[in-house]
Tab-separated table of C-alpha atoms in Angstrom:
chain	number	residue	atom	x	y	z
A	1	MET	CA	6.216	25.599	51.986
A	2	ALA	CA	9.709	24.337	52.689
A	3	THR	CA	8.727	20.933	51.405
A	4	ARG	CA	7.536	22.411	48.110
A	5	LEU	CA	10.735	24.421	47.653
A	6	LEU	CA	12.869	21.347	48.306
A	7	SER	CA	10.849	19.279	45.839
A	8	TRP	CA	11.156	21.997	43.171
A	9	TRP	CA	14.929	22.279	43.714
A	10	LEU	CA	15.425	18.525	43.469
A	11	PHE	CA	13.362	18.454	40.283
A	12	GLN	CA	15.420	21.218	38.656
A	13	LYS	CA	18.715	19.547	39.672
A	14	GLN	CA	17.599	16.262	38.177
A	15	LYS	CA	16.569	18.038	34.987
A	16	LEU	CA	19.958	19.751	34.679
A	17	SER	CA	21.757	16.455	35.295
A	18	VAL	CA	19.837	14.858	32.439
A	19	ILE	CA	20.733	17.772	30.145
A	20	TYR	CA	24.430	17.681	31.153
A	21	THR	CA	24.537	13.916	30.697
A	22	SER	CA	22.955	14.175	27.246
A	23	VAL	CA	25.411	16.868	26.159
A	24	LEU	CA	28.378	14.909	27.487
A	25	LEU	CA	27.194	11.719	25.804
A	26	SER	CA	26.789	13.573	22.495
A	27	LEU	CA	30.319	14.936	22.750
A	28	LEU	CA	31.727	11.496	23.484
A	29	ILE	CA	29.895	10.002	20.500
A	30	SER	CA	31.180	12.793	18.205
A	31	PHE	CA	34.744	12.334	19.433
A	32	ALA	CA	34.581	8.579	18.900
A	33	SER	CA	33.250	9.064	15.366
A	34	LEU	CA	36.074	11.502	14.605
A	35	VAL	CA	38.704	9.021	15.860
A	36	VAL	CA	37.261	6.225	13.731
A	37	PHE	CA	37.153	8.482	10.653
A	38	TRP	CA	40.738	9.690	11.129
A	39	TYR	CA	42.059	6.140	11.639
A	40	SER	CA	40.287	4.932	8.485
A	41	LEU	CA	41.589	7.894	6.465
A	42	GLU	CA	45.171	7.355	7.641
A	43	ASN	CA	45.096	3.637	6.759
A	44	TYR	CA	43.717	4.481	3.334
A	45	MET	CA	46.481	7.016	2.663
A	46	ILE	CA	49.220	4.645	3.797
A	47	SER	CA	47.959	1.799	1.648
A	48	ASP	CA	47.705	4.147	-1.327
A	49	LEU	CA	51.282	5.337	-0.925
A	50	LYS	CA	52.811	1.884	-0.399
A	51	PRO	CA	54.727	0.898	-3.584
A	52	ASP	CA	54.028	-2.274	-5.459
A	53	PRO	CA	56.710	-4.806	-4.329
A	54	SER	CA	57.061	-6.089	-7.889
A	55	LEU	CA	58.070	-2.623	-9.075
A	56	SER	CA	59.973	-1.317	-6.063
A	57	ILE	CA	63.451	0.081	-6.655
A	58	GLN	CA	66.276	1.653	-4.698
A	59	LEU	CA	69.282	3.594	-5.855
A	60	SER	CA	72.734	2.677	-4.655
A	61	ASN	CA	75.254	5.368	-3.745
A	62	SER	CA	77.219	4.634	-6.881
A	63	ASN	CA	74.383	4.742	-9.368
A	64	PRO	CA	71.887	7.547	-8.826
A	65	SER	CA	69.670	6.496	-11.703
A	66	VAL	CA	68.172	3.054	-11.088
A	67	SER	CA	69.371	-0.234	-9.658
A	68	GLU	CA	66.820	-2.764	-8.515
A	69	ARG	CA	67.094	-4.005	-4.964
A	70	SER	CA	64.746	-5.681	-2.482
A	71	SER	CA	64.156	-4.604	1.093
A	72	LYS	CA	62.401	-6.342	3.993
A	73	THR	CA	60.929	-3.137	5.323
A	74	SER	CA	60.362	-0.628	2.554
A	75	SER	CA	61.337	0.543	-0.948
A	76	HIS	CA	62.877	3.928	-1.699
A	77	LEU	CA	64.157	5.973	-4.611
A	78	ARG	CA	66.722	8.761	-4.381
A	79	LEU	CA	65.990	11.295	-7.103
A	80	ASN	CA	69.225	12.911	-8.318
A	81	TRP	CA	68.161	13.685	-11.855
A	82	THR	CA	64.792	13.527	-13.527
A	83	ASN	CA	63.073	14.733	-16.644
A	84	GLY	CA	59.912	15.601	-14.794
A	85	VAL	CA	58.259	12.200	-15.084
A	86	ILE	CA	58.891	11.046	-11.529
A	87	HIS	CA	56.482	12.309	-8.850
A	88	ALA	CA	57.666	11.656	-5.296
A	89	SER	CA	55.960	11.516	-1.886
A	90	HIS	CA	57.680	11.339	1.499
A	91	ARG	CA	56.929	9.830	4.895
A	92	GLY	CA	59.257	9.697	7.874
A	93	SER	CA	60.228	6.329	9.355
A	94	THR	CA	62.091	5.307	12.462
A	95	HIS	CA	63.763	2.572	10.387
A	96	MET	CA	65.283	4.940	7.804
A	97	SER	CA	69.019	5.601	7.617
A	98	ASN	CA	70.533	9.037	8.055
A	99	GLU	CA	70.563	9.488	4.287
A	100	SER	CA	67.701	11.409	2.807
A	101	VAL	CA	65.408	9.141	0.795
A	102	LEU	CA	62.110	9.684	-0.920
A	103	LYS	CA	59.313	7.139	-1.085
A	104	ILE	CA	57.495	7.173	-4.366
A	105	GLN	CA	54.620	5.381	-5.929
A	106	THR	CA	56.351	3.458	-8.710
A	107	LYS	CA	53.260	2.143	-10.437
A	108	SER	CA	53.163	5.202	-12.722
A	109	ILE	CA	56.835	4.932	-13.828
A	110	ASN	CA	57.448	2.924	-16.970
A	111	TYR	CA	61.160	2.133	-16.752
A	112	CYS	CA	62.978	0.849	-19.817
A	113	PRO	CA	63.562	-2.921	-19.538
A	114	LEU	CA	66.975	-4.203	-18.493
A	115	THR	CA	67.219	-5.937	-21.872
A	116	SER	CA	65.802	-3.893	-24.723
A	117	PRO	CA	63.347	-5.663	-27.055
A	118	LEU	CA	64.833	-3.663	-29.963
A	119	LEU	CA	68.197	-5.463	-30.058
A	120	VAL	CA	69.103	-7.230	-33.305
A	121	GLY	CA	72.382	-8.932	-32.290
A	122	TRP	CA	75.457	-9.209	-34.509
A	123	LEU	CA	75.824	-7.007	-37.582
A	124	ASN	CA	78.177	-7.460	-40.520
A	125	ILE	CA	79.775	-4.023	-40.394
A	126	SER	CA	81.728	-4.471	-43.624
A	127	SER	CA	78.466	-4.870	-45.529
A	128	ILE	CA	76.913	-1.675	-44.170
A	129	LEU	CA	79.955	0.629	-44.337
A	130	PRO	CA	79.157	1.983	-47.839
A	131	GLY	CA	75.730	3.089	-46.661
A	132	LEU	CA	77.238	4.843	-43.642
A	133	LEU	CA	79.382	6.968	-45.963
A	134	GLU	CA	76.414	8.179	-48.002
A	135	ASP	CA	75.105	11.667	-47.356
A	136	ASN	CA	71.876	11.643	-45.419
A	137	THR	CA	70.481	13.971	-42.809
A	138	GLU	CA	68.379	11.561	-40.785
A	139	ASP	CA	69.026	12.052	-37.086
A	140	SER	CA	66.815	9.295	-35.625
A	141	ASN	CA	64.846	11.454	-33.193
A	142	LEU	CA	67.985	13.033	-31.749
A	143	LYS	CA	67.757	16.204	-29.777
A	144	ILE	CA	70.110	18.980	-30.795
A	145	SER	CA	73.749	18.255	-29.779
A	146	GLY	CA	73.455	14.493	-30.287
A	147	MET	CA	71.422	13.838	-27.151
A	148	TYR	CA	68.786	11.136	-27.041
A	149	GLU	CA	66.170	9.756	-24.655
A	150	PRO	CA	63.667	7.021	-25.459
A	151	THR	CA	60.127	8.340	-25.651
A	152	ASN	CA	58.234	5.174	-24.691
A	153	CYS	CA	59.966	4.420	-21.390
A	154	GLN	CA	61.899	6.065	-18.561
A	155	PRO	CA	65.673	5.505	-19.060
A	156	ARG	CA	67.495	3.933	-16.146
A	157	GLU	CA	70.684	6.019	-16.456
A	158	LYS	CA	72.297	8.843	-18.393
A	159	VAL	CA	75.503	8.097	-20.296
A	160	ALA	CA	78.095	10.455	-21.812
A	161	LEU	CA	80.121	9.156	-24.765
A	162	ILE	CA	83.505	10.934	-25.054
A	163	VAL	CA	85.347	10.674	-28.386
A	164	PRO	CA	88.883	12.153	-28.796
A	165	TYR	CA	89.439	13.385	-32.335
A	166	ARG	CA	91.762	15.008	-34.848
A	167	ARG	CA	91.800	14.765	-38.646
A	168	ARG	CA	89.634	11.624	-38.889
A	169	LYS	CA	86.663	13.097	-40.744
A	170	GLU	CA	85.637	9.911	-42.537
A	171	HIS	CA	85.959	7.846	-39.361
A	172	LEU	CA	83.823	10.324	-37.432
A	173	LYS	CA	81.123	10.261	-40.087
A	174	ILE	CA	80.938	6.454	-39.988
A	175	PHE	CA	81.131	6.355	-36.186
A	176	LEU	CA	78.228	8.749	-35.626
A	177	ARG	CA	75.910	7.180	-38.202
A	178	TYR	CA	76.577	3.720	-36.825
A	179	MET	CA	76.607	4.440	-33.099
A	180	HIS	CA	73.390	6.459	-32.809
A	181	PRO	CA	71.080	3.632	-34.017
A	182	PHE	CA	73.202	1.152	-32.021
A	183	LEU	CA	72.714	3.074	-28.754
A	184	GLN	CA	69.061	3.843	-29.401
A	185	ARG	CA	68.259	0.144	-29.817
A	186	GLN	CA	69.566	-0.278	-26.274
A	187	GLN	CA	67.019	2.329	-25.063
A	188	LEU	CA	69.665	4.486	-23.420
A	189	ALA	CA	69.602	8.150	-22.509
A	190	TYR	CA	72.927	9.413	-23.819
A	191	ALA	CA	74.898	12.297	-25.300
A	192	VAL	CA	77.912	12.261	-27.660
A	193	PHE	CA	80.816	14.670	-27.126
A	194	VAL	CA	83.587	14.904	-29.745
A	195	VAL	CA	86.683	16.618	-28.331
A	196	GLU	CA	88.977	17.850	-31.102
A	197	GLN	CA	92.623	18.850	-30.604
A	198	PHE	CA	93.277	22.030	-32.584
A	199	ASP	CA	96.983	22.650	-32.004
A	200	SER	CA	99.906	21.055	-33.878
A	201	LEU	CA	101.328	19.226	-30.852
A	202	PRO	CA	101.381	15.402	-30.838
A	203	PHE	CA	97.953	13.910	-30.211
A	204	ASN	CA	97.129	13.651	-26.494
A	205	ARG	CA	94.335	11.095	-26.158
A	206	GLY	CA	94.253	11.053	-22.353
A	207	MET	CA	94.057	14.821	-22.038
A	208	LEU	CA	91.187	15.001	-24.555
A	209	MET	CA	89.288	12.372	-22.539
A	210	ASN	CA	89.770	14.464	-19.386
A	211	ILE	CA	88.524	17.587	-21.171
A	212	GLY	CA	85.461	15.743	-22.444
A	213	TYR	CA	84.655	14.678	-18.884
A	214	LYS	CA	85.120	18.215	-17.520
A	215	GLU	CA	83.024	19.901	-20.202
A	216	ALA	CA	80.241	17.286	-20.156
A	217	ILE	CA	79.581	17.572	-16.424
A	218	LYS	CA	79.199	21.331	-16.886
A	219	LEU	CA	76.325	20.726	-19.274
A	220	ASP	CA	74.370	17.887	-17.659
A	221	SER	CA	74.303	15.249	-14.940
A	222	PHE	CA	75.702	11.930	-16.179
A	223	GLN	CA	75.859	8.772	-14.101
A	224	CYS	CA	78.694	7.311	-16.167
A	225	PHE	CA	81.120	7.954	-19.001
A	226	ILE	CA	82.208	5.757	-21.901
A	227	PHE	CA	85.555	6.795	-23.393
A	228	HIS	CA	85.583	5.659	-27.015
A	229	ASP	CA	88.118	5.717	-29.852
A	230	VAL	CA	86.602	6.971	-33.102
A	231	ASP	CA	87.933	4.049	-35.167
A	232	LEU	CA	86.274	1.249	-33.151
A	233	LEU	CA	82.742	-0.008	-33.845
A	234	PRO	CA	80.958	-2.623	-31.684
A	235	GLU	CA	79.589	-5.423	-33.856
A	236	ASP	CA	76.801	-6.661	-31.574
A	237	ASP	CA	74.208	-4.427	-29.884
A	238	ARG	CA	73.941	-6.916	-27.004
A	239	ASN	CA	77.256	-5.391	-25.919
A	240	LEU	CA	75.454	-2.950	-23.635
A	241	TYR	CA	76.761	0.587	-23.210
A	242	LYS	CA	75.186	0.921	-19.788
A	243	CYS	CA	76.835	2.122	-16.578
A	244	PRO	CA	79.178	-0.319	-14.828
A	245	GLU	CA	78.916	-1.278	-11.177
A	246	ASN	CA	80.556	0.885	-8.534
A	247	GLY	CA	84.246	0.047	-8.214
A	248	LYS	CA	84.207	-2.051	-11.401
A	249	PRO	CA	85.163	-0.079	-14.538
A	250	ARG	CA	84.439	-2.086	-17.678
A	251	GLN	CA	86.908	-2.839	-20.469
A	252	MET	CA	84.771	-3.244	-23.565
A	253	ALA	CA	87.007	-3.560	-26.650
A	254	PHE	CA	89.158	-6.620	-25.956
A	255	LEU	CA	88.226	-8.636	-29.085
A	256	MET	CA	89.164	-6.821	-32.323
A	257	ASP	CA	89.136	-7.938	-35.929
A	258	ILE	CA	92.712	-6.760	-36.590
A	259	TYR	CA	93.911	-9.309	-34.009
A	260	ASP	CA	91.612	-12.062	-35.344
A	261	TYR	CA	89.418	-11.565	-32.276
A	262	LYS	CA	92.011	-13.026	-29.953
A	263	PRO	CA	91.408	-11.701	-26.411
A	264	ALA	CA	93.678	-8.848	-25.380
A	265	PRO	CA	95.774	-9.312	-22.217
A	266	ASN	CA	93.966	-8.766	-18.928
A	267	SER	CA	96.066	-5.651	-18.341
A	268	TYR	CA	94.807	-4.042	-21.574
A	269	PHE	CA	92.502	-1.117	-20.878
A	270	GLY	CA	92.375	0.817	-24.137
A	271	GLY	CA	89.984	1.459	-27.012
A	272	VAL	CA	86.646	1.611	-25.218
A	273	ASN	CA	86.038	1.640	-21.469
A	274	ALA	CA	83.233	2.612	-19.119
A	275	PHE	CA	83.434	4.397	-15.762
A	276	LEU	CA	80.997	5.564	-13.165
A	277	THR	CA	81.418	9.329	-12.892
A	278	THR	CA	82.512	9.015	-9.256
A	279	ASN	CA	85.102	6.319	-10.045
A	280	PHE	CA	86.712	8.363	-12.829
A	281	LYS	CA	87.000	11.323	-10.495
A	282	LEU	CA	88.442	9.082	-7.775
A	283	ILE	CA	91.443	8.049	-9.919
A	284	ASN	CA	92.010	11.652	-11.115
A	285	GLY	CA	91.222	10.680	-14.713
A	286	PHE	CA	93.887	10.031	-17.338
A	287	SER	CA	97.430	11.342	-17.144
A	288	ASN	CA	97.928	14.547	-19.171
A	289	LEU	CA	101.565	13.792	-20.028
A	290	PHE	CA	101.333	11.145	-22.751
A	291	TRP	CA	101.876	13.038	-26.026
A	292	GLY	CA	101.766	10.785	-29.077
A	293	TRP	CA	100.728	7.150	-29.342
A	294	GLY	CA	100.989	4.647	-26.539
A	295	SER	CA	100.847	3.795	-22.826
A	296	GLU	CA	98.242	6.293	-21.594
A	297	ASP	CA	95.814	3.359	-21.332
A	298	ASP	CA	98.390	1.248	-19.454
A	299	ASP	CA	98.899	4.127	-17.032
A	300	LEU	CA	95.121	4.374	-16.594
A	301	TYR	CA	94.903	0.664	-15.768
A	302	HIS	CA	97.445	1.053	-12.961
A	303	ARG	CA	95.565	4.068	-11.603
A	304	LEU	CA	92.593	1.752	-11.136
A	305	LEU	CA	94.665	-0.849	-9.331
A	306	ARG	CA	96.109	1.717	-6.933
A	307	HIS	CA	92.555	2.605	-5.863
A	308	ASN	CA	91.506	-1.046	-5.524
A	309	LEU	CA	89.109	-0.863	-8.462
A	310	THR	CA	88.433	-4.071	-10.401
A	311	VAL	CA	88.371	-4.137	-14.199
A	312	VAL	CA	85.587	-6.325	-15.584
A	313	ARG	CA	84.884	-7.805	-19.010
A	314	LEU	CA	81.947	-9.712	-20.385
A	315	SER	CA	84.097	-12.837	-20.516
A	316	LEU	CA	84.668	-12.612	-16.768
A	317	THR	CA	80.979	-12.408	-15.888
A	318	ASN	CA	79.781	-15.027	-18.377
A	319	SER	CA	82.045	-16.864	-20.832
A	320	SER	CA	79.117	-17.483	-23.168
A	321	LEU	CA	78.820	-13.728	-23.752
A	322	VAL	CA	82.396	-13.177	-24.890
A	323	GLN	CA	81.547	-13.291	-28.613
A	324	ILE	CA	79.199	-10.311	-28.369
A	325	ALA	CA	82.128	-8.084	-27.313
A	326	ARG	CA	83.705	-8.045	-30.798
A	327	TYR	CA	84.826	-4.778	-32.400
A	328	THR	CA	85.744	-3.735	-35.920
A	329	MET	CA	88.629	-1.283	-36.280
A	330	LEU	CA	88.432	1.160	-39.184
A	331	ASP	CA	91.525	1.386	-41.381
A	332	HIS	CA	93.952	4.168	-40.544
A	333	ASP	CA	97.624	5.062	-40.811
A	334	TRP	CA	99.818	3.890	-37.957
A	335	VAL	CA	101.673	6.591	-36.041
A	336	ASN	CA	105.058	6.591	-34.377
A	337	PRO	CA	104.956	5.717	-30.665
A	338	ASN	CA	105.785	8.219	-27.953
A	339	PRO	CA	109.509	7.796	-27.176
A	340	ASP	CA	108.971	8.846	-23.544
A	341	ARG	CA	106.077	6.510	-22.857
A	342	GLU	CA	108.028	3.875	-20.917
A	343	PHE	CA	109.633	6.431	-18.595
A	344	LEU	CA	106.300	8.174	-17.983
A	345	PHE	CA	104.615	4.855	-17.280
A	346	LYS	CA	107.231	3.853	-14.682
A	347	GLU	CA	106.877	7.182	-12.873
A	348	GLY	CA	103.079	7.109	-12.878
A	349	SER	CA	102.576	6.091	-9.245
A	350	TYR	CA	104.478	9.142	-7.981
A	351	ARG	CA	102.436	11.742	-9.816
A	352	GLN	CA	98.912	10.273	-10.023
A	353	LYS	CA	97.544	12.598	-7.360
A	354	TYR	CA	98.840	15.687	-9.167
A	355	ASP	CA	98.603	14.647	-12.831
A	356	GLY	CA	95.139	14.325	-14.325
A	357	LEU	CA	91.804	16.065	-13.797
A	358	SER	CA	93.328	18.096	-10.962
A	359	SER	CA	96.075	19.580	-13.184
A	360	LEU	CA	94.129	19.942	-16.441
A	361	LYS	CA	94.846	23.171	-18.367
A	362	TYR	CA	93.428	23.932	-21.785
A	363	GLU	CA	91.572	26.560	-23.775
A	364	VAL	CA	88.154	25.931	-25.305
A	365	LEU	CA	88.192	27.636	-28.695
A	366	LYS	CA	84.660	26.759	-29.681
A	367	ILE	CA	81.705	24.591	-28.695
A	368	ASP	CA	79.402	23.748	-31.589
A	369	VAL	CA	76.029	22.130	-31.072
A	370	THR	CA	75.380	19.959	-34.128
A	371	PRO	CA	72.521	17.532	-34.842
A	372	LEU	CA	74.699	14.461	-34.173
A	373	TYR	CA	77.114	15.547	-31.436
A	374	THR	CA	78.511	18.337	-29.290
A	375	HIS	CA	81.793	19.463	-30.849
A	376	ILE	CA	84.402	20.835	-28.416
A	377	LEU	CA	87.449	22.374	-30.119
A	378	VAL	CA	90.373	22.842	-27.722
A	379	ASP	CA	93.929	24.149	-27.703
A	380	LEU	CA	96.265	22.145	-25.484
A	381	ARG	CA	99.317	24.388	-25.860
A	382	PRO	CA	100.535	25.866	-22.559
A	383	LYS	CA	99.951	29.611	-22.399
A	384	LEU	CA	102.944	31.794	-21.665
A	385	PRO	CA	102.455	34.398	-18.921
A	386	LYS	CA	101.901	37.905	-20.216
């Protein structure tokens, strides 16, 4: 009897062991299958998110739109402004810097080329001026307020064009009808702001430039500003109105027809110049104290030098490009120079920190949104306390 009971017990124990072993083996097989599946899925996702090296881009601190750079480890894009086209994905990395960056799949982004295929080169402005004076309402796909973005590619940066203005109606008409097609052939995203001085005080070009900067950044995010006299027209659309490099404001109008296209002195920084938004803020903008013609541009040049910024021209980067930087100046009456300009210029270093964007006072009388530009009418007269 005891022998039978022992045999039965051993049989049952062996049976249970087989069952337990089978269950355990099944669990191990399931776990192994799950690990293999998860590893394969993760590799697939990583390879899908990895950007194409030929299209990879990274933004520098100075230019939040697009500047192409290579990296040994990875490619990133910092998204500071977008029109909804860019779709970003993010993965952490032990090799990333402390700055927040977003990895994106760049294959779906069709950036505008660095050199537009629409450029036509030099134009004989004198031959097309009569047509620019004719009445026509074509706005060349402009959005309201003179804003434009190319529709067939993603623009690399957003540019604000600031034009100081008073009693130059014919010049403004020519300028707008010439500059819009010029800028659109460069496939830029841009907006035009015309800042008009309403009061009867002497014209204050620097102050109007500062106001244009202040009002534009309230309305949109611009990577750079181009400050542009209304009576200057670029003759060649290869003279690109794109953002300059960080720390290198660009002097653009140094070859003008009224001077037989002889290069202006290296210290000349008037007419047309381009700034990164951050660089213009760094130097506190233009001085507000130059009433009447002269020396506000010389003062601006020395503001750059005091902050160790370097002025660049096309002739400095490539002497073969110098001829494309020619400008035509529209005829106008000459004005008397500011009698205080030399004194103000000499004292500029002492007041730069307190004279400029930081001390700007004005009254906006009206902002009109027109098909070709945003019109900002301002009164610069100091207001007496009540």
